[in-house]
Every structure is written in C-alpha cells, then in structure tokens.
Amino acid sequence: MSIMPILVPFVVLATGFTTIMILLYRNLQRLDEEAGDAWRRVQEQRTARLDASLRLLDALDAAGELADAPTADIRQALAACRGADGPEAATEADSALARAWRSFSAVADMRRIAALDCAHEAIGQLHEADRLLPTCERLYNNAATMYNNAGVTFPALLVARRAHYAPRPPYRPQHLRSASEVASAADTETLADKSPRIMNAYMLWAVGMSDTITEEAGR
C-alpha cells in the first residue's frame, strides 16, 4: 500500500503551516521596526524641544531676565529628559519638565518674556517642535499598540519568542494643561503689536506640552 496519499496532505499542511509562521514572524518584525522608527521620530522632536528650551533659558539669563525666576529645577529636568532612555523614562522625565515649567510660570512675568526680542527665536523653535511632537507621539503609541497586540495574539504568539518579542511601553507624558489659563491671562493683543512673530504668550509654554492648542495660537 502506497503511503503517498497520506504523505501528500501532510506535506501540504506542514508547508502551509510553515509559510504562515514565517509570514507571522516577518509581520511581527515589521511592526517592531515601525514602532522603533516612530519612537526615533519622537526622540528627534523631543531633542529639538530640549535644545530650544535650553536656548531660551540661556537667552533670558544673558538678558538678566531670570533674577526673580529660579530655573535650577528646569535645567535639572532638561538634563534628565536628555538622558531618558526609552518611552517609560521619557514619560517620567518629560512630565517632571512640565511641572518645572509650571512652577516657573507662577513667578515669571510671562508677558514680558514673550515680548523680549532675545526670546523670539527660541519660542518659535519651541512652537515648531510642539506642533510636530503630538503627531509623532500618536504615531508611536499606535505603532506600539499594534506591535504589542500582535505579539500576544494567536497564532502570532507562537513565533513571538523567536522574534524576540518585548512589549513596547507607551509614551504619554504629563502636559502643561494649565497653559491655556496662563495665555488667557496675558494681554495677547498687546503682545501681537509688540512682536508679530509672537502669536501669544501661550506659545512660550509649548516648552512643556505636546498636544494642548488654544484658539489664540491660530490667530
């Protein structure tokens, strides 16, 4: 009796199963790479924001505008943000930076700072970084979620270990949500007259945010 009728279906099934496993393995790797690329884009915007924040502090310090507004906590938070390794550490460090800026805003003259010529360039760079960062943040979190779900879903979980699957943590830092209140308290029309490059005082607080936008910022 020939065993071919038995072997053929077995070979077909084995080949099909192997093909599926290979596709799942490659898909898991692709999702991991996409999440990694998305995180690198987040890091690029975080770095741009940190650089602009430091330039702003240095400009204000050189202009003698920080005598009554201590910035040691902000500089320490900036250093921690720069050294943060991975989404979890970055979430914690960026949240601490937002709190430091909030404390700074409580004692600083926001209208005066926003109107200073020496602050214009840094504020513009902060605004641009925080205009792009929310999109990068969402793309990373979406990519991380897709990868994380794929790694624990059958049948992909059968190849997860071989694909070196490791869940990617989300990046959800605390944002300076009280910034809109700071902006509304400022004389935005006067600021606009003083400097057409400054949309309002709220823009300054793009430093600590990534997704809070006020209607005044679009004027």
PDB file of C-alpha atoms in Angstrom:
ATOM      1  CA  MET A   1       0.000   0.000   0.000  1.00  0.00           C
ATOM      2  CA  SER A   2       1.397   3.357  -1.009  1.00  0.00           C
ATOM      3  CA  ILE A   3       1.887   5.984   1.655  1.00  0.00           C
ATOM      4  CA  MET A   4       1.742   8.837  -0.852  1.00  0.00           C
ATOM      5  CA  PRO A   5      -1.971   9.547  -0.266  1.00  0.00           C
ATOM      6  CA  ILE A   6      -1.067  10.049   3.391  1.00  0.00           C
ATOM      7  CA  LEU A   7       2.155  11.996   2.895  1.00  0.00           C
ATOM      8  CA  VAL A   8       0.841  14.486   0.351  1.00  0.00           C
ATOM      9  CA  PRO A   9      -1.797  16.048   2.634  1.00  0.00           C
ATOM     10  CA  PHE A  10       0.697  16.014   5.491  1.00  0.00           C
ATOM     11  CA  VAL A  11       3.336  17.796   3.413  1.00  0.00           C
ATOM     12  CA  VAL A  12       0.787  20.329   2.187  1.00  0.00           C
ATOM     13  CA  LEU A  13      -0.367  21.046   5.715  1.00  0.00           C
ATOM     14  CA  ALA A  14       3.194  21.262   7.041  1.00  0.00           C
ATOM     15  CA  THR A  15       4.213  23.585   4.210  1.00  0.00           C
ATOM     16  CA  GLY A  16       1.173  25.778   4.752  1.00  0.00           C
ATOM     17  CA  PHE A  17       1.775  25.956   8.491  1.00  0.00           C
ATOM     18  CA  THR A  18       5.450  26.831   7.993  1.00  0.00           C
ATOM     19  CA  THR A  19       4.559  29.520   5.474  1.00  0.00           C
ATOM     20  CA  ILE A  20       2.064  31.050   7.865  1.00  0.00           C
ATOM     21  CA  MET A  21       4.583  31.029  10.715  1.00  0.00           C
ATOM     22  CA  ILE A  22       7.188  32.729   8.515  1.00  0.00           C
ATOM     23  CA  LEU A  23       4.701  35.404   7.494  1.00  0.00           C
ATOM     24  CA  LEU A  24       3.690  35.981  11.100  1.00  0.00           C
ATOM     25  CA  TYR A  25       7.332  36.175  12.145  1.00  0.00           C
ATOM     26  CA  ARG A  26       8.116  38.739   9.459  1.00  0.00           C
ATOM     27  CA  ASN A  27       4.992  40.733  10.264  1.00  0.00           C
ATOM     28  CA  LEU A  28       5.955  40.881  13.936  1.00  0.00           C
ATOM     29  CA  GLN A  29       9.419  42.081  12.999  1.00  0.00           C
ATOM     30  CA  ARG A  30       7.942  44.680  10.651  1.00  0.00           C
ATOM     31  CA  LEU A  31       5.651  46.012  13.365  1.00  0.00           C
ATOM     32  CA  ASP A  32       8.593  46.202  15.748  1.00  0.00           C
ATOM     33  CA  GLU A  33      10.654  48.129  13.208  1.00  0.00           C
ATOM     34  CA  GLU A  34       7.791  50.529  12.538  1.00  0.00           C
ATOM     35  CA  ALA A  35       7.405  51.194  16.261  1.00  0.00           C
ATOM     36  CA  GLY A  36      11.153  51.745  16.526  1.00  0.00           C
ATOM     37  CA  ASP A  37      11.128  54.204  13.648  1.00  0.00           C
ATOM     38  CA  ALA A  38       8.161  56.029  15.186  1.00  0.00           C
ATOM     39  CA  TRP A  39       9.995  56.326  18.501  1.00  0.00           C
ATOM     40  CA  ARG A  40      13.062  57.758  16.768  1.00  0.00           C
ATOM     41  CA  ARG A  41      10.855  60.475  15.288  1.00  0.00           C
ATOM     42  CA  VAL A  42       9.526  61.236  18.767  1.00  0.00           C
ATOM     43  CA  GLN A  43      13.095  61.487  20.016  1.00  0.00           C
ATOM     44  CA  GLU A  44      14.003  63.894  17.230  1.00  0.00           C
ATOM     45  CA  GLN A  45      11.229  66.280  18.244  1.00  0.00           C
ATOM     46  CA  ARG A  46      11.982  65.849  21.941  1.00  0.00           C
ATOM     47  CA  THR A  47      15.605  66.765  21.261  1.00  0.00           C
ATOM     48  CA  ALA A  48      14.547  69.808  19.242  1.00  0.00           C
ATOM     49  CA  ARG A  49      12.316  70.913  22.094  1.00  0.00           C
ATOM     50  CA  LEU A  50      15.026  70.382  24.701  1.00  0.00           C
ATOM     51  CA  ASP A  51      17.575  72.312  22.632  1.00  0.00           C
ATOM     52  CA  ALA A  52      15.160  75.211  22.139  1.00  0.00           C
ATOM     53  CA  SER A  53      14.278  75.191  25.843  1.00  0.00           C
ATOM     54  CA  LEU A  54      17.919  75.493  26.793  1.00  0.00           C
ATOM     55  CA  ARG A  55      18.471  78.273  24.249  1.00  0.00           C
ATOM     56  CA  LEU A  56      15.516  80.145  25.703  1.00  0.00           C
ATOM     57  CA  LEU A  57      16.841  79.876  29.249  1.00  0.00           C
ATOM     58  CA  ASP A  58      20.321  80.939  28.163  1.00  0.00           C
ATOM     59  CA  ALA A  59      18.933  83.930  26.255  1.00  0.00           C
ATOM     60  CA  LEU A  60      16.824  85.048  29.198  1.00  0.00           C
ATOM     61  CA  ASP A  61      19.708  84.510  31.595  1.00  0.00           C
ATOM     62  CA  ALA A  62      22.052  86.582  29.421  1.00  0.00           C
ATOM     63  CA  ALA A  63      19.448  89.340  29.257  1.00  0.00           C
ATOM     64  CA  GLY A  64      19.170  89.354  33.041  1.00  0.00           C
ATOM     65  CA  GLU A  65      15.532  88.310  32.996  1.00  0.00           C
ATOM     66  CA  LEU A  66      15.778  85.349  35.377  1.00  0.00           C
ATOM     67  CA  ALA A  67      16.862  87.038  38.588  1.00  0.00           C
ATOM     68  CA  ASP A  68      13.473  86.523  40.227  1.00  0.00           C
ATOM     69  CA  ALA A  69      12.585  83.293  38.452  1.00  0.00           C
ATOM     70  CA  PRO A  70      14.762  80.362  39.574  1.00  0.00           C
ATOM     71  CA  THR A  71      15.482  77.929  36.765  1.00  0.00           C
ATOM     72  CA  ALA A  72      17.620  75.309  38.510  1.00  0.00           C
ATOM     73  CA  ASP A  73      14.719  72.844  38.523  1.00  0.00           C
ATOM     74  CA  ILE A  74      14.109  73.392  34.815  1.00  0.00           C
ATOM     75  CA  ARG A  75      17.745  72.886  33.901  1.00  0.00           C
ATOM     76  CA  GLN A  76      17.858  69.743  36.024  1.00  0.00           C
ATOM     77  CA  ALA A  77      14.679  68.477  34.363  1.00  0.00           C
ATOM     78  CA  LEU A  78      16.112  69.229  30.913  1.00  0.00           C
ATOM     79  CA  ALA A  79      19.209  67.185  31.732  1.00  0.00           C
ATOM     80  CA  ALA A  80      17.031  64.307  32.941  1.00  0.00           C
ATOM     81  CA  CYS A  81      14.951  64.460  29.750  1.00  0.00           C
ATOM     82  CA  ARG A  82      18.075  64.330  27.617  1.00  0.00           C
ATOM     83  CA  GLY A  83      19.326  61.293  29.480  1.00  0.00           C
ATOM     84  CA  ALA A  84      15.996  59.448  29.470  1.00  0.00           C
ATOM     85  CA  ASP A  85      16.345  56.062  27.794  1.00  0.00           C
ATOM     86  CA  GLY A  86      13.118  54.712  26.355  1.00  0.00           C
ATOM     87  CA  PRO A  87       9.437  55.736  26.438  1.00  0.00           C
ATOM     88  CA  GLU A  88       8.917  55.000  30.135  1.00  0.00           C
ATOM     89  CA  ALA A  89      11.862  57.088  31.282  1.00  0.00           C
ATOM     90  CA  ALA A  90      10.996  59.815  28.777  1.00  0.00           C
ATOM     91  CA  THR A  91       7.402  59.921  30.041  1.00  0.00           C
ATOM     92  CA  GLU A  92       8.566  60.429  33.608  1.00  0.00           C
ATOM     93  CA  ALA A  93      11.258  62.968  32.717  1.00  0.00           C
ATOM     94  CA  ASP A  94       9.036  64.987  30.372  1.00  0.00           C
ATOM     95  CA  SER A  95       6.287  65.086  32.988  1.00  0.00           C
ATOM     96  CA  ALA A  96       8.775  66.448  35.522  1.00  0.00           C
ATOM     97  CA  LEU A  97       9.824  69.092  32.994  1.00  0.00           C
ATOM     98  CA  ALA A  98       6.205  70.173  32.532  1.00  0.00           C
ATOM     99  CA  ARG A  99       5.843  70.569  36.294  1.00  0.00           C
ATOM    100  CA  ALA A 100       9.069  72.589  36.458  1.00  0.00           C
ATOM    101  CA  TRP A 101       7.829  74.960  33.756  1.00  0.00           C
ATOM    102  CA  ARG A 102       4.525  75.316  35.580  1.00  0.00           C
ATOM    103  CA  SER A 103       6.351  76.357  38.726  1.00  0.00           C
ATOM    104  CA  PHE A 104       8.418  78.802  36.676  1.00  0.00           C
ATOM    105  CA  SER A 105       5.291  80.373  35.172  1.00  0.00           C
ATOM    106  CA  ALA A 106       3.931  81.047  38.643  1.00  0.00           C
ATOM    107  CA  VAL A 107       6.718  83.528  39.389  1.00  0.00           C
ATOM    108  CA  ALA A 108       7.807  84.756  35.936  1.00  0.00           C
ATOM    109  CA  ASP A 109       6.397  87.741  34.074  1.00  0.00           C
ATOM    110  CA  MET A 110       5.071  85.860  31.052  1.00  0.00           C
ATOM    111  CA  ARG A 111       4.027  88.907  29.072  1.00  0.00           C
ATOM    112  CA  ARG A 112       7.444  90.480  29.435  1.00  0.00           C
ATOM    113  CA  ILE A 113       9.265  87.277  28.485  1.00  0.00           C
ATOM    114  CA  ALA A 114       7.113  86.694  25.407  1.00  0.00           C
ATOM    115  CA  ALA A 115       7.767  90.250  24.228  1.00  0.00           C
ATOM    116  CA  LEU A 116      11.557  90.088  24.537  1.00  0.00           C
ATOM    117  CA  ASP A 117      13.454  90.149  21.242  1.00  0.00           C
ATOM    118  CA  CYS A 118      16.036  87.707  22.593  1.00  0.00           C
ATOM    119  CA  ALA A 119      13.304  85.114  23.207  1.00  0.00           C
ATOM    120  CA  HIS A 120      11.651  85.228  19.766  1.00  0.00           C
ATOM    121  CA  GLU A 121      13.783  82.640  18.001  1.00  0.00           C
ATOM    122  CA  ALA A 122      13.714  80.087  20.824  1.00  0.00           C
ATOM    123  CA  ILE A 123       9.954  80.482  21.302  1.00  0.00           C
ATOM    124  CA  GLY A 124       9.413  79.957  17.584  1.00  0.00           C
ATOM    125  CA  GLN A 125      11.525  76.792  17.681  1.00  0.00           C
ATOM    126  CA  LEU A 126       9.585  75.528  20.681  1.00  0.00           C
ATOM    127  CA  HIS A 127       6.326  76.157  18.900  1.00  0.00           C
ATOM    128  CA  GLU A 128       7.506  74.255  15.824  1.00  0.00           C
ATOM    129  CA  ALA A 129       8.739  71.291  17.870  1.00  0.00           C
ATOM    130  CA  ASP A 130       5.463  71.060  19.771  1.00  0.00           C
ATOM    131  CA  ARG A 131       3.496  71.429  16.566  1.00  0.00           C
ATOM    132  CA  LEU A 132       5.113  68.235  15.278  1.00  0.00           C
ATOM    133  CA  LEU A 133       5.515  66.285  18.514  1.00  0.00           C
ATOM    134  CA  PRO A 134       1.814  65.425  19.075  1.00  0.00           C
ATOM    135  CA  THR A 135       1.613  63.658  15.724  1.00  0.00           C
ATOM    136  CA  CYS A 136       4.850  61.772  16.396  1.00  0.00           C
ATOM    137  CA  GLU A 137       3.558  60.790  19.823  1.00  0.00           C
ATOM    138  CA  ARG A 138       0.299  59.427  18.450  1.00  0.00           C
ATOM    139  CA  LEU A 139       2.038  57.542  15.652  1.00  0.00           C
ATOM    140  CA  TYR A 140       4.413  55.893  18.113  1.00  0.00           C
ATOM    141  CA  ASN A 141       1.662  54.922  20.551  1.00  0.00           C
ATOM    142  CA  ASN A 142      -0.428  53.498  17.716  1.00  0.00           C
ATOM    143  CA  ALA A 143       2.528  51.539  16.329  1.00  0.00           C
ATOM    144  CA  ALA A 144       3.452  50.266  19.801  1.00  0.00           C
ATOM    145  CA  THR A 145      -0.132  49.161  20.436  1.00  0.00           C
ATOM    146  CA  MET A 146      -0.291  47.254  17.159  1.00  0.00           C
ATOM    147  CA  TYR A 147       3.012  45.536  17.902  1.00  0.00           C
ATOM    148  CA  ASN A 148       2.053  44.720  21.475  1.00  0.00           C
ATOM    149  CA  ASN A 149      -1.290  43.254  20.435  1.00  0.00           C
ATOM    150  CA  ALA A 150       0.261  41.213  17.640  1.00  0.00           C
ATOM    151  CA  GLY A 151       2.752  39.610  19.999  1.00  0.00           C
ATOM    152  CA  VAL A 152       0.080  38.193  22.293  1.00  0.00           C
ATOM    153  CA  THR A 153      -2.488  37.213  19.679  1.00  0.00           C
ATOM    154  CA  PHE A 154      -2.793  33.662  18.398  1.00  0.00           C
ATOM    155  CA  PRO A 155      -1.215  32.385  16.231  1.00  0.00           C
ATOM    156  CA  ALA A 156       1.479  35.099  16.189  1.00  0.00           C
ATOM    157  CA  LEU A 157       2.310  34.350  19.816  1.00  0.00           C
ATOM    158  CA  LEU A 158       3.709  31.016  18.611  1.00  0.00           C
ATOM    159  CA  VAL A 159       6.628  32.849  16.984  1.00  0.00           C
ATOM    160  CA  ALA A 160       6.827  35.792  19.397  1.00  0.00           C
ATOM    161  CA  ARG A 161       9.689  34.342  21.417  1.00  0.00           C
ATOM    162  CA  ARG A 162      11.753  33.548  18.334  1.00  0.00           C
ATOM    163  CA  ALA A 163      11.105  37.072  17.055  1.00  0.00           C
ATOM    164  CA  HIS A 164      12.464  38.444  20.373  1.00  0.00           C
ATOM    165  CA  TYR A 165       9.110  39.983  21.167  1.00  0.00           C
ATOM    166  CA  ALA A 166       9.165  42.516  24.005  1.00  0.00           C
ATOM    167  CA  PRO A 167       6.187  44.835  24.606  1.00  0.00           C
ATOM    168  CA  ARG A 168       6.856  48.493  23.899  1.00  0.00           C
ATOM    169  CA  PRO A 169       5.657  50.880  26.631  1.00  0.00           C
ATOM    170  CA  PRO A 170       3.548  53.892  25.646  1.00  0.00           C
ATOM    171  CA  TYR A 171       4.795  57.449  25.696  1.00  0.00           C
ATOM    172  CA  ARG A 172       2.205  59.587  27.480  1.00  0.00           C
ATOM    173  CA  PRO A 173       3.869  62.404  29.396  1.00  0.00           C
ATOM    174  CA  GLN A 174       2.028  64.881  31.545  1.00  0.00           C
ATOM    175  CA  HIS A 175       1.426  68.073  29.588  1.00  0.00           C
ATOM    176  CA  LEU A 176       1.190  71.630  30.790  1.00  0.00           C
ATOM    177  CA  ARG A 177      -2.583  71.793  30.521  1.00  0.00           C
ATOM    178  CA  SER A 178      -2.823  74.911  32.655  1.00  0.00           C
ATOM    179  CA  ALA A 179      -1.022  76.790  29.883  1.00  0.00           C
ATOM    180  CA  SER A 180      -4.291  77.955  28.355  1.00  0.00           C
ATOM    181  CA  GLU A 181      -5.072  79.737  31.609  1.00  0.00           C
ATOM    182  CA  VAL A 182      -1.679  81.426  31.521  1.00  0.00           C
ATOM    183  CA  ALA A 183      -2.319  82.506  27.955  1.00  0.00           C
ATOM    184  CA  SER A 184      -5.782  83.872  28.648  1.00  0.00           C
ATOM    185  CA  ALA A 185      -4.384  85.960  31.499  1.00  0.00           C
ATOM    186  CA  ALA A 186      -1.865  87.605  29.170  1.00  0.00           C
ATOM    187  CA  ASP A 187      -2.567  90.658  27.059  1.00  0.00           C
ATOM    188  CA  THR A 188      -2.265  88.826  23.734  1.00  0.00           C
ATOM    189  CA  GLU A 189      -3.273  91.795  21.577  1.00  0.00           C
ATOM    190  CA  THR A 190      -0.571  93.935  23.126  1.00  0.00           C
ATOM    191  CA  LEU A 191       1.961  91.165  22.586  1.00  0.00           C
ATOM    192  CA  ALA A 192       0.967  90.821  18.957  1.00  0.00           C
ATOM    193  CA  ASP A 193       1.516  94.537  18.477  1.00  0.00           C
ATOM    194  CA  LYS A 194       4.925  94.335  20.120  1.00  0.00           C
ATOM    195  CA  SER A 195       6.077  91.439  18.023  1.00  0.00           C
ATOM    196  CA  PRO A 196       4.257  89.958  15.007  1.00  0.00           C
ATOM    197  CA  ARG A 197       6.340  86.805  15.371  1.00  0.00           C
ATOM    198  CA  ILE A 198       4.770  86.020  18.747  1.00  0.00           C
ATOM    199  CA  MET A 199       1.261  84.635  18.355  1.00  0.00           C
ATOM    200  CA  ASN A 200       0.560  84.900  22.101  1.00  0.00           C
ATOM    201  CA  ALA A 201       2.067  84.186  25.483  1.00  0.00           C
ATOM    202  CA  TYR A 202       0.767  80.624  25.309  1.00  0.00           C
ATOM    203  CA  MET A 203       3.327  79.802  22.644  1.00  0.00           C
ATOM    204  CA  LEU A 204       6.054  80.091  25.259  1.00  0.00           C
ATOM    205  CA  TRP A 205       4.538  77.175  27.071  1.00  0.00           C
ATOM    206  CA  ALA A 206       4.928  74.955  24.061  1.00  0.00           C
ATOM    207  CA  VAL A 207       8.014  74.008  26.060  1.00  0.00           C
ATOM    208  CA  GLY A 208       6.088  71.710  28.331  1.00  0.00           C
ATOM    209  CA  MET A 209       3.368  70.476  26.059  1.00  0.00           C
ATOM    210  CA  SER A 210       2.719  68.322  23.039  1.00  0.00           C
ATOM    211  CA  ASP A 211      -0.998  68.446  22.389  1.00  0.00           C
ATOM    212  CA  THR A 212      -2.635  71.475  24.045  1.00  0.00           C
ATOM    213  CA  ILE A 213      -3.577  74.095  21.473  1.00  0.00           C
ATOM    214  CA  THR A 214      -5.641  77.209  22.113  1.00  0.00           C
ATOM    215  CA  GLU A 215      -7.706  79.173  19.628  1.00  0.00           C
ATOM    216  CA  GLU A 216      -5.436  82.154  20.176  1.00  0.00           C
ATOM    217  CA  ALA A 217      -2.483  80.183  18.813  1.00  0.00           C
ATOM    218  CA  GLY A 218      -4.145  80.076  15.410  1.00  0.00           C
ATOM    219  CA  ARG A 219      -4.623  83.820  15.149  1.00  0.00           C
TER     220      ARG A 219
END
